[in-house]
N, C-alpha and C. Protein backbone atom coordinates (compact mmCIF):
# COMPACT_ATOMS: atom_id res chain seq x y z
N MET A 1 0.86 -1.19 -0.01
CA MET A 1 0.01 0.01 -0.01
C MET A 1 0.89 1.21 0.00
N SER A 2 0.56 2.21 -0.77
CA SER A 2 1.43 3.40 -0.92
C SER A 2 1.36 4.28 0.31
N TYR A 3 2.41 4.99 0.53
CA TYR A 3 2.46 5.90 1.68
C TYR A 3 1.45 7.02 1.50
N GLN A 4 1.19 7.44 0.30
CA GLN A 4 0.19 8.53 0.09
C GLN A 4 -1.19 8.05 0.54
N ARG A 5 -1.52 6.79 0.26
CA ARG A 5 -2.80 6.28 0.64
C ARG A 5 -2.88 6.19 2.13
N ILE A 6 -1.83 5.69 2.78
CA ILE A 6 -1.86 5.58 4.23
C ILE A 6 -1.98 6.95 4.86
N ASP A 7 -1.27 7.93 4.31
CA ASP A 7 -1.36 9.32 4.84
C ASP A 7 -2.76 9.87 4.69
N ARG A 8 -3.37 9.59 3.56
CA ARG A 8 -4.78 10.06 3.33
C ARG A 8 -5.76 9.37 4.28
N ILE A 9 -5.58 8.10 4.49
CA ILE A 9 -6.44 7.35 5.41
C ILE A 9 -6.20 7.85 6.82
N SER A 10 -4.94 8.10 7.22
CA SER A 10 -4.61 8.58 8.55
C SER A 10 -5.29 9.92 8.81
N GLU A 11 -5.24 10.81 7.83
CA GLU A 11 -5.88 12.12 8.00
C GLU A 11 -7.40 11.99 8.10
N GLN A 12 -7.99 11.09 7.31
CA GLN A 12 -9.40 10.87 7.39
C GLN A 12 -9.80 10.30 8.74
N VAL A 13 -9.01 9.37 9.25
CA VAL A 13 -9.25 8.77 10.60
C VAL A 13 -9.15 9.89 11.63
N ARG A 14 -8.18 10.77 11.53
CA ARG A 14 -8.03 11.86 12.48
C ARG A 14 -9.28 12.75 12.51
N ARG A 15 -9.72 13.12 11.34
CA ARG A 15 -10.91 13.98 11.24
C ARG A 15 -12.13 13.31 11.79
N GLU A 16 -12.35 12.06 11.48
CA GLU A 16 -13.53 11.36 11.91
C GLU A 16 -13.50 11.08 13.42
N VAL A 17 -12.36 10.71 13.96
CA VAL A 17 -12.25 10.50 15.42
C VAL A 17 -12.51 11.84 16.13
N ASP A 18 -11.97 12.92 15.61
CA ASP A 18 -12.23 14.24 16.21
C ASP A 18 -13.73 14.54 16.22
N ARG A 19 -14.38 14.30 15.10
CA ARG A 19 -15.80 14.56 15.01
C ARG A 19 -16.60 13.68 15.97
N ILE A 20 -16.28 12.41 16.06
CA ILE A 20 -16.95 11.48 16.95
C ILE A 20 -16.81 11.89 18.40
N VAL A 21 -15.58 12.21 18.77
CA VAL A 21 -15.32 12.63 20.17
C VAL A 21 -16.06 13.88 20.52
N ARG A 22 -16.08 14.84 19.66
CA ARG A 22 -16.73 16.13 19.94
C ARG A 22 -18.27 16.04 19.91
N GLU A 23 -18.79 15.26 18.95
CA GLU A 23 -20.25 15.25 18.77
C GLU A 23 -20.94 14.12 19.45
N ASP A 24 -20.35 12.95 19.57
CA ASP A 24 -21.07 11.77 20.04
C ASP A 24 -20.74 11.31 21.45
N LEU A 25 -19.59 11.66 21.96
CA LEU A 25 -19.24 11.18 23.31
C LEU A 25 -19.92 12.05 24.35
N SER A 26 -20.53 11.44 25.33
CA SER A 26 -21.18 12.17 26.39
C SER A 26 -20.50 12.01 27.73
N ASP A 27 -19.33 11.45 27.77
CA ASP A 27 -18.57 11.28 28.99
C ASP A 27 -18.18 12.66 29.53
N PRO A 28 -18.48 12.94 30.81
CA PRO A 28 -18.17 14.28 31.37
C PRO A 28 -16.66 14.52 31.49
N ARG A 29 -15.86 13.51 31.40
CA ARG A 29 -14.42 13.70 31.48
C ARG A 29 -13.82 14.23 30.19
N VAL A 30 -14.62 14.15 29.11
CA VAL A 30 -14.15 14.71 27.80
C VAL A 30 -14.64 16.14 27.74
N ARG A 31 -13.75 17.02 28.22
CA ARG A 31 -14.13 18.47 28.25
C ARG A 31 -12.87 19.28 28.18
N GLY A 32 -13.04 20.55 28.13
CA GLY A 32 -11.93 21.47 28.06
C GLY A 32 -11.41 21.65 26.64
N THR A 33 -10.23 22.23 26.57
CA THR A 33 -9.60 22.50 25.28
C THR A 33 -8.69 21.35 24.89
N PHE A 34 -9.08 20.66 23.84
CA PHE A 34 -8.32 19.55 23.37
C PHE A 34 -8.35 19.52 21.84
N SER A 35 -7.41 18.76 21.29
CA SER A 35 -7.35 18.60 19.85
C SER A 35 -6.81 17.26 19.50
N ILE A 36 -7.43 16.64 18.53
CA ILE A 36 -6.86 15.40 17.93
C ILE A 36 -5.84 15.85 16.92
N THR A 37 -4.57 15.74 17.25
CA THR A 37 -3.56 16.37 16.44
C THR A 37 -3.07 15.50 15.29
N ARG A 38 -3.11 14.18 15.51
CA ARG A 38 -2.53 13.33 14.45
C ARG A 38 -3.09 11.90 14.64
N ALA A 39 -3.13 11.13 13.57
CA ALA A 39 -3.43 9.71 13.61
C ALA A 39 -2.43 9.03 12.73
N ASP A 40 -1.76 8.01 13.28
CA ASP A 40 -0.84 7.19 12.56
C ASP A 40 -1.44 5.79 12.36
N VAL A 41 -1.83 5.49 11.13
CA VAL A 41 -2.42 4.21 10.83
C VAL A 41 -1.32 3.30 10.28
N THR A 42 -1.28 2.08 10.80
CA THR A 42 -0.29 1.11 10.31
C THR A 42 -0.61 0.73 8.87
N ARG A 43 0.42 0.20 8.19
CA ARG A 43 0.28 -0.13 6.77
C ARG A 43 -0.79 -1.22 6.53
N ASP A 44 -1.02 -2.09 7.51
CA ASP A 44 -2.04 -3.14 7.32
C ASP A 44 -3.43 -2.65 7.77
N LEU A 45 -3.53 -1.40 8.20
CA LEU A 45 -4.79 -0.75 8.63
C LEU A 45 -5.40 -1.40 9.84
N ARG A 46 -4.63 -2.12 10.62
CA ARG A 46 -5.15 -2.80 11.81
C ARG A 46 -5.15 -1.91 13.07
N TYR A 47 -4.21 -1.00 13.14
CA TYR A 47 -4.05 -0.11 14.32
C TYR A 47 -3.94 1.31 13.91
N ALA A 48 -4.41 2.18 14.76
CA ALA A 48 -4.26 3.60 14.53
C ALA A 48 -3.91 4.24 15.87
N LYS A 49 -2.77 4.88 15.92
CA LYS A 49 -2.36 5.61 17.14
C LYS A 49 -2.88 7.02 16.96
N ILE A 50 -3.74 7.41 17.91
CA ILE A 50 -4.38 8.72 17.89
C ILE A 50 -3.73 9.62 18.92
N TYR A 51 -3.17 10.75 18.51
CA TYR A 51 -2.51 11.69 19.36
C TYR A 51 -3.47 12.81 19.76
N VAL A 52 -3.62 13.01 21.07
CA VAL A 52 -4.52 13.99 21.60
C VAL A 52 -3.72 15.02 22.42
N SER A 53 -3.98 16.28 22.11
CA SER A 53 -3.37 17.36 22.86
C SER A 53 -4.44 17.96 23.76
N ILE A 54 -4.14 17.95 25.08
CA ILE A 54 -5.07 18.46 26.07
C ILE A 54 -4.33 19.57 26.81
N LEU A 55 -4.82 20.79 26.76
CA LEU A 55 -4.10 21.91 27.31
C LEU A 55 -4.14 21.98 28.83
N GLU A 56 -5.32 21.75 29.43
CA GLU A 56 -5.42 21.83 30.87
C GLU A 56 -4.80 20.59 31.48
N GLU A 57 -3.78 20.78 32.30
CA GLU A 57 -3.08 19.66 32.86
C GLU A 57 -3.97 18.78 33.73
N GLU A 58 -4.89 19.37 34.47
CA GLU A 58 -5.75 18.60 35.34
C GLU A 58 -6.75 17.70 34.57
N ASN A 59 -6.99 18.02 33.28
CA ASN A 59 -7.90 17.21 32.49
C ASN A 59 -7.22 16.08 31.73
N ARG A 60 -5.89 16.07 31.68
CA ARG A 60 -5.19 15.13 30.80
C ARG A 60 -5.45 13.70 31.14
N LYS A 61 -5.19 13.27 32.36
CA LYS A 61 -5.33 11.87 32.73
C LYS A 61 -6.80 11.41 32.65
N PRO A 62 -7.75 12.16 33.25
CA PRO A 62 -9.14 11.71 33.17
C PRO A 62 -9.68 11.64 31.72
N MET A 63 -9.29 12.61 30.90
CA MET A 63 -9.79 12.61 29.54
C MET A 63 -9.15 11.45 28.73
N LEU A 64 -7.84 11.25 28.90
CA LEU A 64 -7.21 10.15 28.20
C LEU A 64 -7.78 8.79 28.62
N ASP A 65 -8.06 8.65 29.92
CA ASP A 65 -8.74 7.44 30.43
C ASP A 65 -10.15 7.26 29.78
N ALA A 66 -10.88 8.35 29.69
CA ALA A 66 -12.22 8.32 29.06
C ALA A 66 -12.11 7.86 27.57
N LEU A 67 -11.15 8.47 26.88
CA LEU A 67 -10.99 8.11 25.46
C LEU A 67 -10.59 6.65 25.29
N LYS A 68 -9.74 6.20 26.13
CA LYS A 68 -9.34 4.75 26.07
C LYS A 68 -10.51 3.83 26.38
N LYS A 69 -11.33 4.27 27.29
CA LYS A 69 -12.51 3.46 27.66
C LYS A 69 -13.54 3.46 26.50
N ALA A 70 -13.62 4.55 25.81
CA ALA A 70 -14.60 4.68 24.72
C ALA A 70 -14.04 4.23 23.37
N ALA A 71 -12.83 3.69 23.36
CA ALA A 71 -12.16 3.33 22.08
C ALA A 71 -13.02 2.37 21.24
N GLY A 72 -13.67 1.41 21.89
CA GLY A 72 -14.53 0.44 21.16
C GLY A 72 -15.67 1.14 20.46
N TYR A 73 -16.31 2.03 21.18
CA TYR A 73 -17.44 2.82 20.63
C TYR A 73 -16.97 3.69 19.47
N ILE A 74 -15.84 4.41 19.71
CA ILE A 74 -15.31 5.29 18.64
C ILE A 74 -14.94 4.43 17.41
N ARG A 75 -14.33 3.27 17.64
CA ARG A 75 -13.96 2.42 16.53
C ARG A 75 -15.22 1.97 15.73
N ARG A 76 -16.26 1.59 16.45
CA ARG A 76 -17.48 1.15 15.76
C ARG A 76 -18.06 2.31 14.91
N GLU A 77 -18.16 3.50 15.51
CA GLU A 77 -18.64 4.67 14.80
C GLU A 77 -17.76 5.01 13.61
N LEU A 78 -16.44 4.88 13.80
CA LEU A 78 -15.50 5.09 12.69
C LEU A 78 -15.76 4.15 11.56
N GLY A 79 -16.00 2.88 11.90
CA GLY A 79 -16.29 1.88 10.87
C GLY A 79 -17.55 2.20 10.07
N HIS A 80 -18.56 2.77 10.75
CA HIS A 80 -19.78 3.13 10.07
C HIS A 80 -19.61 4.40 9.18
N SER A 81 -18.71 5.31 9.56
CA SER A 81 -18.64 6.59 8.85
C SER A 81 -17.61 6.51 7.71
N MET A 82 -16.63 5.62 7.78
CA MET A 82 -15.63 5.53 6.72
C MET A 82 -15.85 4.33 5.87
N ILE A 83 -15.49 4.42 4.63
CA ILE A 83 -15.65 3.29 3.75
C ILE A 83 -14.27 2.55 3.63
N ILE A 84 -14.04 1.71 4.66
CA ILE A 84 -12.89 0.86 4.66
C ILE A 84 -13.27 -0.52 5.13
N ARG A 85 -12.55 -1.49 4.72
CA ARG A 85 -12.92 -2.89 5.06
C ARG A 85 -12.85 -3.16 6.54
N TYR A 86 -11.87 -2.63 7.18
CA TYR A 86 -11.64 -2.99 8.56
C TYR A 86 -11.31 -1.72 9.35
N ALA A 87 -12.11 -1.43 10.42
CA ALA A 87 -11.84 -0.23 11.23
C ALA A 87 -10.64 -0.55 12.15
N PRO A 88 -9.69 0.32 12.18
CA PRO A 88 -8.47 0.01 12.95
C PRO A 88 -8.76 0.09 14.49
N GLU A 89 -7.98 -0.71 15.21
CA GLU A 89 -8.01 -0.62 16.66
C GLU A 89 -7.36 0.73 17.07
N LEU A 90 -8.00 1.45 17.96
CA LEU A 90 -7.53 2.79 18.28
C LEU A 90 -6.73 2.79 19.58
N LEU A 91 -5.56 3.39 19.51
CA LEU A 91 -4.67 3.52 20.65
C LEU A 91 -4.46 5.01 20.90
N PHE A 92 -4.93 5.48 22.04
CA PHE A 92 -4.84 6.93 22.31
C PHE A 92 -3.55 7.25 23.08
N GLU A 93 -2.87 8.31 22.62
CA GLU A 93 -1.64 8.78 23.26
C GLU A 93 -1.74 10.27 23.47
N LEU A 94 -1.09 10.71 24.54
CA LEU A 94 -1.06 12.15 24.85
C LEU A 94 0.02 12.84 23.98
N ASP A 95 -0.39 13.85 23.26
CA ASP A 95 0.56 14.63 22.47
C ASP A 95 0.87 15.93 23.21
N GLN A 96 2.12 16.07 23.67
CA GLN A 96 2.44 17.21 24.49
C GLN A 96 3.16 18.31 23.68
N ASN A 97 3.19 18.22 22.36
CA ASN A 97 3.90 19.19 21.54
C ASN A 97 3.35 20.61 21.69
N ILE A 98 2.04 20.78 21.72
CA ILE A 98 1.45 22.09 21.85
C ILE A 98 1.68 22.66 23.24
N ALA A 99 1.50 21.82 24.29
CA ALA A 99 1.76 22.30 25.67
C ALA A 99 3.22 22.65 25.82
N TYR A 100 4.12 21.86 25.20
CA TYR A 100 5.54 22.16 25.32
C TYR A 100 5.83 23.46 24.55
N GLY A 101 5.24 23.71 23.42
CA GLY A 101 5.42 24.95 22.67
C GLY A 101 4.95 26.15 23.47
N ILE A 102 3.82 26.03 24.15
CA ILE A 102 3.31 27.12 25.00
C ILE A 102 4.27 27.39 26.16
N HIS A 103 4.81 26.34 26.73
CA HIS A 103 5.79 26.49 27.83
C HIS A 103 7.04 27.20 27.36
N ILE A 104 7.56 26.80 26.20
CA ILE A 104 8.78 27.43 25.62
C ILE A 104 8.52 28.91 25.34
N ALA A 105 7.33 29.22 24.80
CA ALA A 105 6.99 30.63 24.52
C ALA A 105 6.93 31.44 25.78
N SER A 106 6.39 30.91 26.85
CA SER A 106 6.35 31.64 28.09
C SER A 106 7.73 31.85 28.72
N VAL A 107 8.59 30.82 28.59
CA VAL A 107 9.96 30.97 29.06
C VAL A 107 10.70 32.06 28.25
N LEU A 108 10.54 32.06 26.92
CA LEU A 108 11.19 33.06 26.09
C LEU A 108 10.67 34.46 26.43
N LYS A 109 9.38 34.54 26.68
CA LYS A 109 8.78 35.84 27.04
C LYS A 109 9.40 36.36 28.36
N GLN A 110 9.56 35.45 29.31
CA GLN A 110 10.17 35.84 30.59
C GLN A 110 11.65 36.23 30.41
N VAL A 111 12.34 35.55 29.57
CA VAL A 111 13.76 35.88 29.33
C VAL A 111 13.88 37.23 28.68
N HIS A 112 13.01 37.53 27.70
CA HIS A 112 12.99 38.82 27.03
C HIS A 112 12.65 39.96 28.02
N ALA A 113 11.72 39.68 28.94
CA ALA A 113 11.34 40.69 29.93
C ALA A 113 12.53 40.99 30.87
N GLU A 114 13.25 39.92 31.25
CA GLU A 114 14.42 40.12 32.12
C GLU A 114 15.54 40.88 31.35
N ASP A 115 15.73 40.58 30.09
CA ASP A 115 16.68 41.30 29.26
C ASP A 115 16.32 42.78 29.16
N ASP A 116 15.04 43.06 28.94
CA ASP A 116 14.60 44.42 28.86
C ASP A 116 14.84 45.20 30.18
N GLU A 117 14.59 44.51 31.30
CA GLU A 117 14.84 45.15 32.59
C GLU A 117 16.33 45.43 32.80
N ALA A 118 17.17 44.50 32.41
CA ALA A 118 18.62 44.63 32.56
C ALA A 118 19.10 45.78 31.66
N ASN A 119 18.59 45.91 30.47
CA ASN A 119 18.96 47.00 29.53
C ASN A 119 18.52 48.34 30.08
N GLU A 120 17.35 48.40 30.67
CA GLU A 120 16.88 49.66 31.27
C GLU A 120 17.78 50.10 32.44
N GLU A 121 18.13 49.12 33.28
CA GLU A 121 19.02 49.44 34.42
C GLU A 121 20.42 49.89 33.95
N GLU A 122 20.85 49.28 32.86
CA GLU A 122 22.19 49.63 32.30
C GLU A 122 22.15 51.03 31.75
N GLN A 123 21.07 51.45 31.13
CA GLN A 123 20.95 52.76 30.55
C GLN A 123 20.81 53.83 31.62
N GLU A 124 20.22 53.46 32.76
CA GLU A 124 20.05 54.43 33.85
C GLU A 124 21.37 54.73 34.53
N SER A 125 22.34 53.79 34.53
CA SER A 125 23.58 54.02 35.24
C SER A 125 24.64 54.72 34.40
């Protein structure tokens, strides 16, 4: 199977899982600001690793647990919505790239603020 086809299926799985989680899941643990950032489907279409970015740290573990618990339901809905022979088994993973990027941005902002303060003090003396 070509990599282009796998990439296309992976993106379609990502979009459909995102839609199902947002529209169909009623678990109260699925809340807050989150994003399904990526889906990696294996070449044999048996497994799909779904990466979820959850911004609020206190929501990460409960929401990831809820998604893992609902994986069978999401897989069944995915099978109904996509035209593929076999709906892949879903493995949910926490994607911390966005949270890490926000952390780096805040550290850089703090460093720039400290540099600006040091430059102001230097100019005053």
